XYZ file of C-alpha atoms in Angstrom:
610
model
C 0.000 0.000 0.000
C 1.268 3.421 -0.925
C 2.424 5.459 2.005
C 1.041 8.882 2.765
C 3.267 11.610 4.119
C 2.286 12.790 7.579
C 2.903 16.405 6.607
C 0.105 16.313 4.064
C -2.399 14.376 6.171
C -5.262 16.857 6.360
C -7.701 16.933 9.319
C -10.459 15.208 7.328
C -8.106 12.299 6.588
C -7.197 11.969 10.271
C -10.871 11.832 11.156
C -11.376 9.085 8.598
C -8.503 7.086 10.036
C -9.984 7.436 13.518
C -13.353 6.356 12.261
C -11.896 3.265 10.551
C -10.076 2.259 13.713
C -13.241 2.593 15.791
C -15.146 0.520 13.256
C -12.471 -2.191 13.400
C -12.522 -2.145 17.177
C -16.329 -2.501 17.239
C -16.277 -5.727 15.205
C -17.335 -8.780 17.353
C -14.431 -10.814 16.041
C -12.006 -8.032 16.996
C -13.376 -7.835 20.532
C -13.183 -11.604 20.890
C -9.561 -11.555 19.771
C -8.755 -8.752 22.208
C -10.266 -10.712 25.087
C -8.085 -13.704 24.222
C -4.961 -11.563 24.043
C -5.771 -9.927 27.384
C -6.142 -13.371 28.887
C -2.756 -14.331 27.507
C -1.156 -11.196 28.957
C -2.664 -11.815 32.374
C -1.668 -15.509 32.393
C -5.109 -17.017 32.806
C -7.141 -19.192 30.531
C -10.117 -17.974 28.596
C -12.492 -19.880 30.836
C -11.035 -18.289 33.952
C -11.255 -14.787 32.485
C -14.346 -12.933 33.652
C -15.698 -11.476 30.417
C -18.142 -9.241 32.187
C -15.308 -7.256 33.747
C -13.777 -6.346 30.391
C -14.872 -2.954 29.165
C -13.607 -2.586 25.593
C -15.233 0.771 24.849
C -12.758 3.614 24.751
C -13.411 7.275 24.061
C -12.330 8.753 20.787
C -9.988 11.159 22.472
C -7.984 8.293 23.998
C -6.566 7.207 20.663
C -7.074 10.164 18.376
C -4.117 11.934 19.900
C -1.873 8.993 19.055
C -2.621 9.379 15.356
C -1.933 13.087 15.038
C 1.306 13.499 13.111
C 1.406 17.230 13.786
C 2.161 16.681 17.465
C 5.912 17.233 18.036
C 5.969 15.051 21.154
C 4.463 11.972 19.520
C 5.941 8.852 21.057
C 4.852 5.263 20.931
C 3.609 3.988 24.290
C 5.965 1.572 25.986
C 5.066 -2.103 25.914
C 4.581 -3.988 29.194
C 7.789 -4.585 31.180
C 9.893 -7.240 29.637
C 7.533 -7.774 26.718
C 9.253 -7.332 23.384
C 7.246 -5.886 20.538
C 6.667 -8.169 17.574
C 5.681 -6.917 14.151
C 3.765 -10.132 13.494
C 0.083 -10.745 14.061
C -0.932 -11.576 17.659
C -2.424 -14.831 16.402
C 1.071 -16.161 15.733
C 2.367 -15.310 19.215
C 3.517 -18.112 21.494
C 1.290 -18.878 24.463
C 4.277 -19.544 26.775
C 4.943 -16.992 29.511
C 7.614 -14.508 28.691
C 10.341 -12.954 30.703
C 9.143 -10.115 32.797
C 5.487 -11.166 32.619
C 3.062 -9.989 35.237
C 2.671 -12.077 38.379
C -0.647 -13.755 39.194
C -1.109 -11.214 41.934
C -1.004 -8.425 39.428
C -3.321 -10.432 37.204
C -5.914 -10.750 39.944
C -5.604 -7.080 40.720
C -6.055 -6.240 37.025
C -9.087 -8.512 36.663
C -10.818 -6.832 39.566
C -11.157 -3.619 37.575
C -12.413 -2.706 34.092
C -9.898 -2.217 31.359
C -8.827 1.432 31.289
C -8.034 3.535 28.275
C -4.299 3.035 28.738
C -4.717 -0.741 28.774
C -6.577 -0.553 25.490
C -3.837 1.661 24.153
C -1.346 -1.102 24.943
C -3.589 -3.600 23.191
C -3.693 -1.300 20.222
C 0.122 -1.233 20.166
C 0.257 -5.003 20.464
C -2.126 -5.401 17.501
C -0.688 -2.610 15.493
C -0.103 -4.783 12.430
C -3.808 -5.667 12.334
C -4.386 -2.312 10.625
C -1.339 -2.568 8.319
C 1.125 0.155 9.057
C 2.939 1.058 5.857
C 6.279 2.350 6.972
C 8.139 4.661 4.643
C 11.810 4.753 5.498
C 15.252 4.426 3.914
C 15.581 0.736 4.619
C 15.160 0.505 8.392
C 11.855 -0.547 9.878
C 12.753 -0.472 13.512
C 10.718 1.049 16.274
C 12.229 4.516 15.912
C 11.277 4.629 12.252
C 7.761 3.613 13.179
C 7.408 6.787 15.248
C 9.449 9.280 13.247
C 8.297 8.321 9.737
C 4.817 9.040 8.377
C 2.500 6.098 7.984
C -0.787 5.304 6.260
C -3.429 2.995 7.643
C -5.504 0.600 5.662
C -8.190 -1.353 7.404
C -8.498 -4.946 6.258
C -11.794 -6.424 7.280
C -10.817 -9.941 6.130
C -14.342 -11.033 5.322
C -15.836 -10.131 8.684
C -19.543 -9.335 8.802
C -20.581 -5.711 9.212
C -22.054 -4.953 12.635
C -23.812 -1.899 14.008
C -21.600 0.848 15.401
C -21.420 1.218 19.150
C -23.516 3.882 20.815
C -20.455 5.902 21.747
C -19.394 6.354 18.102
C -20.405 9.561 16.277
C -23.639 9.058 14.361
C -25.443 10.973 11.659
C -28.507 13.013 12.659
C -31.628 10.944 13.111
C -33.668 13.127 10.759
C -32.042 14.593 7.646
C -33.481 17.866 6.361
C -34.709 17.118 2.853
C -35.214 20.191 0.675
C -38.094 19.561 -1.735
C -37.617 20.297 -5.419
C -38.644 23.847 -6.174
C -37.495 24.340 -9.780
C -39.396 22.608 -12.565
C -38.130 23.795 -15.971
C -40.760 21.711 -17.757
C -43.577 22.297 -15.297
C -44.542 20.594 -12.060
C -45.853 17.041 -12.616
C -49.556 16.584 -11.955
C -50.318 13.280 -10.247
C -54.042 13.587 -11.008
C -53.521 13.754 -14.782
C -54.363 10.519 -16.579
C -52.829 10.628 -20.049
C -53.908 7.116 -21.025
C -57.533 7.827 -20.200
C -57.464 10.905 -22.449
C -55.910 8.870 -25.254
C -58.639 6.261 -24.934
C -61.252 8.968 -25.487
C -59.315 10.242 -28.488
C -59.149 6.715 -29.901
C -62.942 6.528 -29.885
C -63.093 9.733 -31.958
C -60.757 8.212 -34.547
C -62.739 4.963 -34.532
C -65.895 6.841 -35.550
C -64.289 7.795 -38.867
C -64.586 5.461 -41.836
C -60.862 5.236 -42.466
C -59.795 5.931 -38.887
C -58.085 9.206 -39.839
C -58.769 12.860 -39.017
C -57.966 16.101 -40.791
C -57.041 19.395 -39.155
C -60.622 20.712 -39.290
C -61.830 17.721 -37.197
C -59.254 18.141 -34.413
C -61.565 20.248 -32.232
C -62.919 17.212 -30.369
C -59.410 15.780 -30.022
C -58.130 18.966 -28.373
C -61.038 18.876 -25.908
C -60.486 15.266 -24.789
C -56.748 15.907 -24.399
C -57.502 18.841 -22.090
C -55.929 21.627 -24.160
C -57.557 24.869 -25.448
C -59.563 24.702 -28.660
C -57.152 26.677 -30.812
C -54.298 24.318 -30.016
C -55.788 21.992 -32.642
C -53.534 23.246 -35.442
C -50.296 22.710 -33.438
C -51.598 19.291 -32.338
C -52.242 18.302 -35.941
C -48.874 19.552 -37.231
C -46.975 17.897 -34.360
C -48.796 14.586 -34.997
C -47.706 14.642 -38.629
C -44.072 14.773 -37.589
C -41.891 14.494 -40.666
C -44.796 13.436 -42.902
C -45.605 16.995 -43.971
C -47.191 15.836 -47.229
C -50.076 14.091 -45.431
C -53.454 15.751 -44.937
C -54.767 13.358 -42.279
C -53.525 11.858 -39.038
C -54.023 8.362 -37.619
C -54.478 7.564 -33.936
C -51.068 5.830 -33.539
C -49.421 9.012 -34.824
C -51.308 11.120 -32.280
C -50.666 8.615 -29.487
C -46.923 8.490 -30.072
C -46.650 12.289 -30.223
C -48.784 12.991 -27.131
C -47.002 10.416 -24.971
C -43.654 11.917 -25.919
C -44.860 15.444 -25.117
C -46.531 14.626 -21.786
C -43.635 12.481 -20.545
C -41.266 15.474 -20.555
C -43.585 18.496 -20.357
C -46.022 18.896 -17.479
C -47.601 22.346 -17.910
C -49.246 24.319 -20.721
C -46.239 26.543 -21.418
C -43.729 23.728 -21.944
C -46.232 21.670 -23.968
C -47.082 24.660 -26.143
C -43.401 25.171 -26.976
C -42.946 21.453 -27.618
C -45.889 21.354 -30.037
C -45.031 24.494 -32.011
C -41.233 24.103 -32.198
C -40.760 22.702 -35.696
C -37.091 21.743 -35.285
C -37.344 20.420 -31.737
C -35.655 23.433 -30.163
C -36.533 24.742 -26.698
C -37.852 28.094 -27.971
C -40.262 29.485 -30.548
C -39.545 31.755 -33.489
C -41.923 33.896 -35.519
C -42.404 31.215 -38.184
C -43.548 28.707 -35.544
C -46.666 30.820 -34.838
C -47.867 31.027 -38.448
C -49.963 27.782 -38.493
C -51.615 28.722 -35.203
C -52.642 32.251 -36.244
C -53.669 31.154 -39.749
C -55.964 28.513 -38.271
C -57.418 31.209 -36.010
C -58.195 33.366 -39.046
C -59.919 30.459 -40.777
C -61.918 29.159 -37.804
C -62.793 32.003 -35.414
C -66.328 33.387 -35.947
C -65.168 36.936 -35.229
C -62.869 36.817 -38.273
C -65.255 35.134 -40.685
C -65.546 38.331 -42.772
C -61.854 37.949 -43.707
C -62.697 34.858 -45.754
C -63.728 37.145 -48.577
C -60.495 39.184 -48.297
C -57.570 36.723 -48.338
C -55.122 39.547 -49.116
C -55.539 40.714 -45.510
C -54.741 37.295 -43.998
C -50.983 37.614 -44.194
C -50.965 41.153 -42.814
C -53.205 40.148 -39.879
C -50.972 37.152 -39.116
C -47.864 39.371 -39.181
C -49.526 41.929 -36.904
C -50.561 39.360 -34.298
C -47.145 37.680 -34.286
C -45.437 41.075 -34.001
C -47.579 41.975 -31.000
C -46.873 38.595 -29.383
C -43.109 39.060 -29.616
C -43.397 42.697 -28.544
C -45.006 41.654 -25.254
C -43.506 38.223 -24.558
C -39.934 38.279 -25.938
C -38.199 39.971 -23.003
C -34.658 39.247 -24.220
C -34.910 40.958 -27.631
C -33.508 37.873 -29.361
C -36.494 36.831 -31.483
C -37.094 33.727 -29.353
C -39.844 32.904 -26.887
C -39.181 30.299 -24.196
C -41.533 28.455 -21.868
C -40.493 30.587 -18.894
C -41.358 33.762 -20.824
C -44.766 32.322 -21.689
C -45.408 31.611 -18.004
C -44.673 35.246 -17.129
C -47.038 36.565 -19.827
C -50.797 36.362 -20.373
C -50.613 35.003 -23.903
C -51.754 31.430 -23.192
C -54.658 32.682 -21.068
C -55.671 35.124 -23.823
C -55.482 32.371 -26.451
C -57.693 30.112 -24.329
C -60.267 32.907 -23.879
C -60.894 33.023 -27.657
C -62.855 29.795 -27.348
C -65.561 31.546 -25.310
C -65.431 34.989 -26.979
C -66.975 35.284 -30.433
C -66.227 39.002 -30.786
C -62.538 39.170 -31.615
C -62.429 42.911 -30.900
C -63.235 42.328 -27.240
C -59.906 40.510 -26.892
C -57.766 43.641 -27.058
C -54.490 41.840 -26.301
C -52.752 40.472 -29.388
C -55.799 39.504 -31.534
C -58.045 42.588 -31.887
C -58.979 43.238 -35.520
C -59.596 46.933 -34.797
C -56.023 47.310 -33.542
C -54.744 45.517 -36.638
C -56.798 47.828 -38.856
C -55.348 50.945 -37.199
C -51.745 49.707 -37.492
C -52.096 48.621 -41.095
C -53.835 51.836 -42.183
C -51.121 53.961 -40.565
C -48.464 51.962 -42.378
C -50.375 52.158 -45.666
C -50.540 55.944 -45.419
C -46.748 56.171 -45.090
C -45.901 53.482 -47.655
C -46.688 55.488 -50.783
C -45.227 52.951 -53.235
C -46.883 50.043 -51.322
C -43.824 47.818 -51.336
C -44.316 47.055 -47.604
C -41.192 49.062 -46.718
C -40.834 52.669 -45.590
C -37.692 54.799 -45.637
C -36.669 57.879 -43.669
C -38.709 60.255 -45.873
C -41.821 58.122 -45.422
C -41.392 57.864 -41.649
C -40.883 61.624 -41.370
C -44.538 62.145 -42.376
C -45.758 60.246 -39.345
C -47.923 62.354 -36.989
C -47.545 65.485 -39.139
C -43.753 65.482 -39.112
C -43.561 65.240 -35.326
C -40.431 63.045 -35.269
C -36.996 64.743 -35.417
C -34.648 63.539 -38.121
C -32.073 62.376 -35.557
C -34.667 60.110 -33.932
C -35.704 58.743 -37.343
C -32.113 57.893 -38.219
C -31.650 56.106 -34.910
C -34.867 54.103 -35.357
C -33.794 52.979 -38.835
C -30.194 52.282 -37.777
C -31.031 48.776 -36.560
C -30.934 49.261 -32.785
C -34.654 48.458 -32.508
C -35.363 46.729 -35.830
C -34.844 43.119 -36.856
C -31.842 42.161 -38.998
C -32.553 42.379 -42.700
C -31.634 39.620 -45.100
C -28.460 39.884 -47.122
C -24.804 40.381 -46.385
C -23.519 43.028 -44.060
C -21.877 44.923 -46.941
C -25.142 45.019 -48.889
C -27.043 46.232 -45.830
C -24.549 49.023 -45.219
C -24.705 50.250 -48.796
C -28.499 49.917 -49.091
C -30.922 52.572 -47.923
C -32.193 52.094 -44.372
C -35.809 50.929 -44.436
C -38.407 49.612 -42.034
C -40.547 46.572 -42.741
C -44.157 46.197 -41.698
C -43.419 43.965 -38.689
C -40.908 46.563 -37.458
C -43.512 49.283 -37.876
C -45.831 47.317 -35.564
C -43.259 47.641 -32.781
C -42.631 51.293 -33.589
C -46.291 52.325 -33.388
C -46.907 50.342 -30.191
C -43.872 51.963 -28.550
C -44.717 55.442 -29.835
C -48.304 55.495 -28.558
C -47.748 53.872 -25.174
C -44.556 55.013 -23.490
C -45.603 53.632 -20.098
C -45.107 49.938 -20.893
C -41.769 48.298 -19.982
C -41.101 47.275 -23.598
C -41.714 50.834 -24.856
C -39.290 52.204 -22.252
C -36.655 49.714 -23.422
C -37.399 50.618 -27.042
C -36.818 54.365 -26.682
C -33.937 53.900 -24.262
C -32.112 51.964 -26.990
C -32.841 54.777 -29.451
C -31.446 57.515 -27.176
C -28.435 55.506 -25.962
C -26.075 56.361 -28.827
C -22.926 54.710 -27.457
C -24.794 51.698 -26.062
C -23.238 51.908 -22.594
C -26.561 51.482 -20.779
C -26.568 55.091 -19.517
C -28.111 58.260 -20.972
C -25.499 60.947 -20.485
C -25.952 64.709 -20.645
C -24.281 64.741 -24.049
C -26.924 62.413 -25.501
C -29.788 64.408 -23.974
C -28.442 67.680 -25.352
C -27.805 66.096 -28.763
C -31.462 65.094 -29.244
C -33.010 68.179 -27.649
C -31.124 70.575 -29.907
C -33.308 69.612 -32.871
C -36.476 69.859 -30.780
C -35.460 73.361 -29.723
C -34.791 74.339 -33.318
C -38.242 73.118 -34.397
C -39.914 75.092 -31.607
C -38.064 78.241 -32.549
C -39.196 77.856 -36.170
C -42.782 77.779 -34.893
C -42.140 80.961 -32.825
C -42.891 79.132 -29.580
C -41.194 80.273 -26.408
C -39.341 77.438 -24.760
C -36.683 76.802 -22.185
C -33.015 76.734 -23.023
C -31.099 73.502 -23.327
C -29.530 73.852 -19.874
C -32.824 74.587 -18.139
C -34.607 71.789 -19.929
C -31.942 69.247 -18.996
C -32.040 70.363 -15.361
C -35.828 70.068 -15.382
C -35.609 66.568 -16.850
C -33.109 65.440 -14.213
C -35.336 66.748 -11.438
C -38.292 64.993 -13.032
C -36.612 61.555 -13.239
C -34.420 61.949 -10.130
C -31.748 59.435 -11.201
C -29.756 57.513 -8.649
C -26.497 58.914 -10.029
C -26.470 62.604 -10.890
C -26.013 63.272 -14.588
C -26.598 59.654 -15.638
C -30.025 58.146 -16.332
C -30.302 54.363 -16.399
C -33.073 52.079 -17.584
C -33.961 51.281 -13.976
C -34.417 54.989 -13.227
C -36.884 55.346 -16.097
C -38.866 52.208 -15.222
C -39.296 53.366 -11.644
C -40.452 56.886 -12.584
C -44.020 57.926 -13.443
C -42.785 60.811 -15.613
C -41.100 58.577 -18.177
C -43.574 59.383 -21.029
C -42.922 63.102 -20.593
C -39.177 62.435 -20.563
C -39.232 60.571 -23.893
C -41.631 62.977 -25.600
C -39.237 65.815 -24.800
C -36.667 64.260 -27.144
C -38.788 62.123 -29.486
C -42.074 63.819 -30.447
C -42.515 67.580 -30.852
C -46.317 67.472 -30.956
C -46.641 65.469 -27.753
C -44.071 67.665 -26.033
C -46.121 70.788 -26.856
C -49.312 69.015 -25.855
C -47.841 68.340 -22.431
C -46.610 71.897 -22.002
C -50.032 73.334 -22.950
C -52.182 70.744 -21.191
C -54.915 71.353 -18.640
C -53.647 69.692 -15.432
C -57.161 68.964 -14.163
C -58.305 67.370 -17.409
C -55.091 65.370 -17.714
C -55.466 64.030 -14.157
C -59.094 63.098 -14.846
C -58.136 61.233 -18.016
C -55.405 59.359 -16.193
C -57.759 58.320 -13.393
C -60.386 57.098 -15.862
C -57.806 55.020 -17.695
C -56.592 53.414 -14.489
C -60.188 52.676 -13.430
C -61.072 50.933 -16.703
C -57.696 49.210 -17.086
C -57.141 50.706 -20.532
C -53.645 51.611 -21.609
C -52.649 54.604 -23.688
C -52.426 52.333 -26.710
C -55.976 51.046 -26.180
C -57.355 54.598 -26.059
C -55.321 55.647 -29.092
C -56.460 52.621 -31.132
C -60.127 53.195 -30.235
C -59.956 56.880 -31.236
C -58.115 56.214 -34.491
C -60.465 53.397 -35.446
C -63.473 55.696 -35.111
C -61.759 58.338 -37.234
C -60.858 55.805 -39.914
C -64.413 54.470 -40.027
C -65.753 57.987 -40.431
C -63.277 58.719 -43.227
C -64.271 55.509 -44.979
C -67.954 56.416 -44.719
C -67.301 59.895 -46.139
C -65.273 58.447 -48.988
C -68.014 55.950 -49.713
C -70.652 58.694 -49.856
C -68.471 60.799 -52.149
C -67.895 57.805 -54.369
C -71.597 57.081 -54.625
C -72.424 60.730 -55.383
C -69.769 60.796 -58.075
C -71.171 57.674 -59.640
C -74.692 59.107 -59.566
C -73.558 62.329 -61.266
C -71.650 60.360 -63.869
C -74.625 58.104 -64.575
C -77.031 61.046 -64.853
C -74.742 62.927 -67.255
C -74.362 59.819 -69.370
C -78.134 59.402 -69.498
C -78.613 63.011 -70.672
C -75.974 62.657 -73.388
C -77.537 59.426 -74.593
C -80.947 61.109 -74.691
C -79.586 64.003 -76.756
C -77.954 61.598 -79.194
C -81.168 59.690 -79.517
C -83.082 62.921 -80.235
C -80.638 63.906 -82.935
C -80.880 60.511 -84.481
C -84.633 60.759 -84.530
């Protein structure tokens, strides 16, 4: 056995050695052997030895000190007088009395008392080779080397049966504190859920069909028996197909295999939703993963039935809904939605509510057609060439030229827009443009600067150097153009220095002269702060507002739970409907005038011909 240097024997190793020695000493065979050896030392036979008087339990402290190599005064205890120390096992020792052995008188005196700790220490020295001392020396293995050289101990149990530890040995606590599992990345398992029972009900639905197969339009009953919302039927159907994308129907074995795989790893709605929609088996969802779900909603929801006659609006509605989903749910700005982000949002609850709500406009989160109509009409007004892209000149017309050119350049620079296709060199040489899905984010952030995502949006725009702090230089840089616009309109306004001081007092940042994202999220004046640098019209509206009317409007919005975006969308929708009605009346009047003039000309021609 390899020897271990005493100088590197750490305290934990010494404790282990002590524990092994105590375990060896507690073995019944070891105690029986020690009794025999004590009888030999005292010169009496085993039958004459009173076993009841032998107390073989010794405290830990009585031998621990003998194994501490760090003690400078470590010395081996002396053997009994006249008894020479043998390195061999005690079993091979001669039973004949040795020179200098104790007299019977001393034996009787020793038997009248229990064995003390020092007696057991002597026994330990006599049976030292029972625990295999590996002596590391330069060739001498005498008694001095045994004390001065480091040694390692290896307990050889030699096939003895394991016995319980004595009561005086250190024991583990009776009751271990078990910390229950508190993190479930795939949802907490539900013991009451019976997957096989649900599959049996689904099997009956398949059995009712002539060929035992179901199409996507017949998956409503399947989604109900599986205990998922109604509009999960499209993801269920696509996931059941697997790699057989060319099929139009699904068999029960295909559904059974898919659902068992999903429920064995995923135990809540969020993780199962991600598992069903993720086309490549990844642990997150991209924008393309939502297309089948939203398209099925357009085709099946009664509140969107009127879109069946206008298929050109389907793609735009799907893009708008997906853009709003990622605007609210994707907290990391990476174009990916995970199960944990779904749990922190209200998307799954809103999707489930569509089953009971036939009016799609009453579901204002994500799916409202009125909100889609407002967003798409605003984009259509700016996109004059209708190529579904707007440039800086187009965006400048938004809100009657209320956006400064520096803000427009920052918005189109890519800090808040998705990466465009093509190489980096092509993107740098091409004109900066905004796609429709990017415009969805822009309008939502522009009209509701109280939401956390809107605050992040405009903070990225104003943070030119991207250091996570809005410095005084950046504030002055953007306000200079606002000040110039106000002076062109002959409006009295504060100087740059006074405005910046007013803004700092308004936000009250933790560090003077530096505004962080946390400062803006914790302040109620954040919309006013952003409008000062972003929108001239809203900045003037705030400066010229009626405080009483503004407070009343704020209180009414908080009472009804409507956000600034909800109020803006409702107002703009009414205006757009009125404009459409006026245009329709003008169109009809024009047609009537044209028809009447045509009739008169035809009548005159007929008269001439006659």
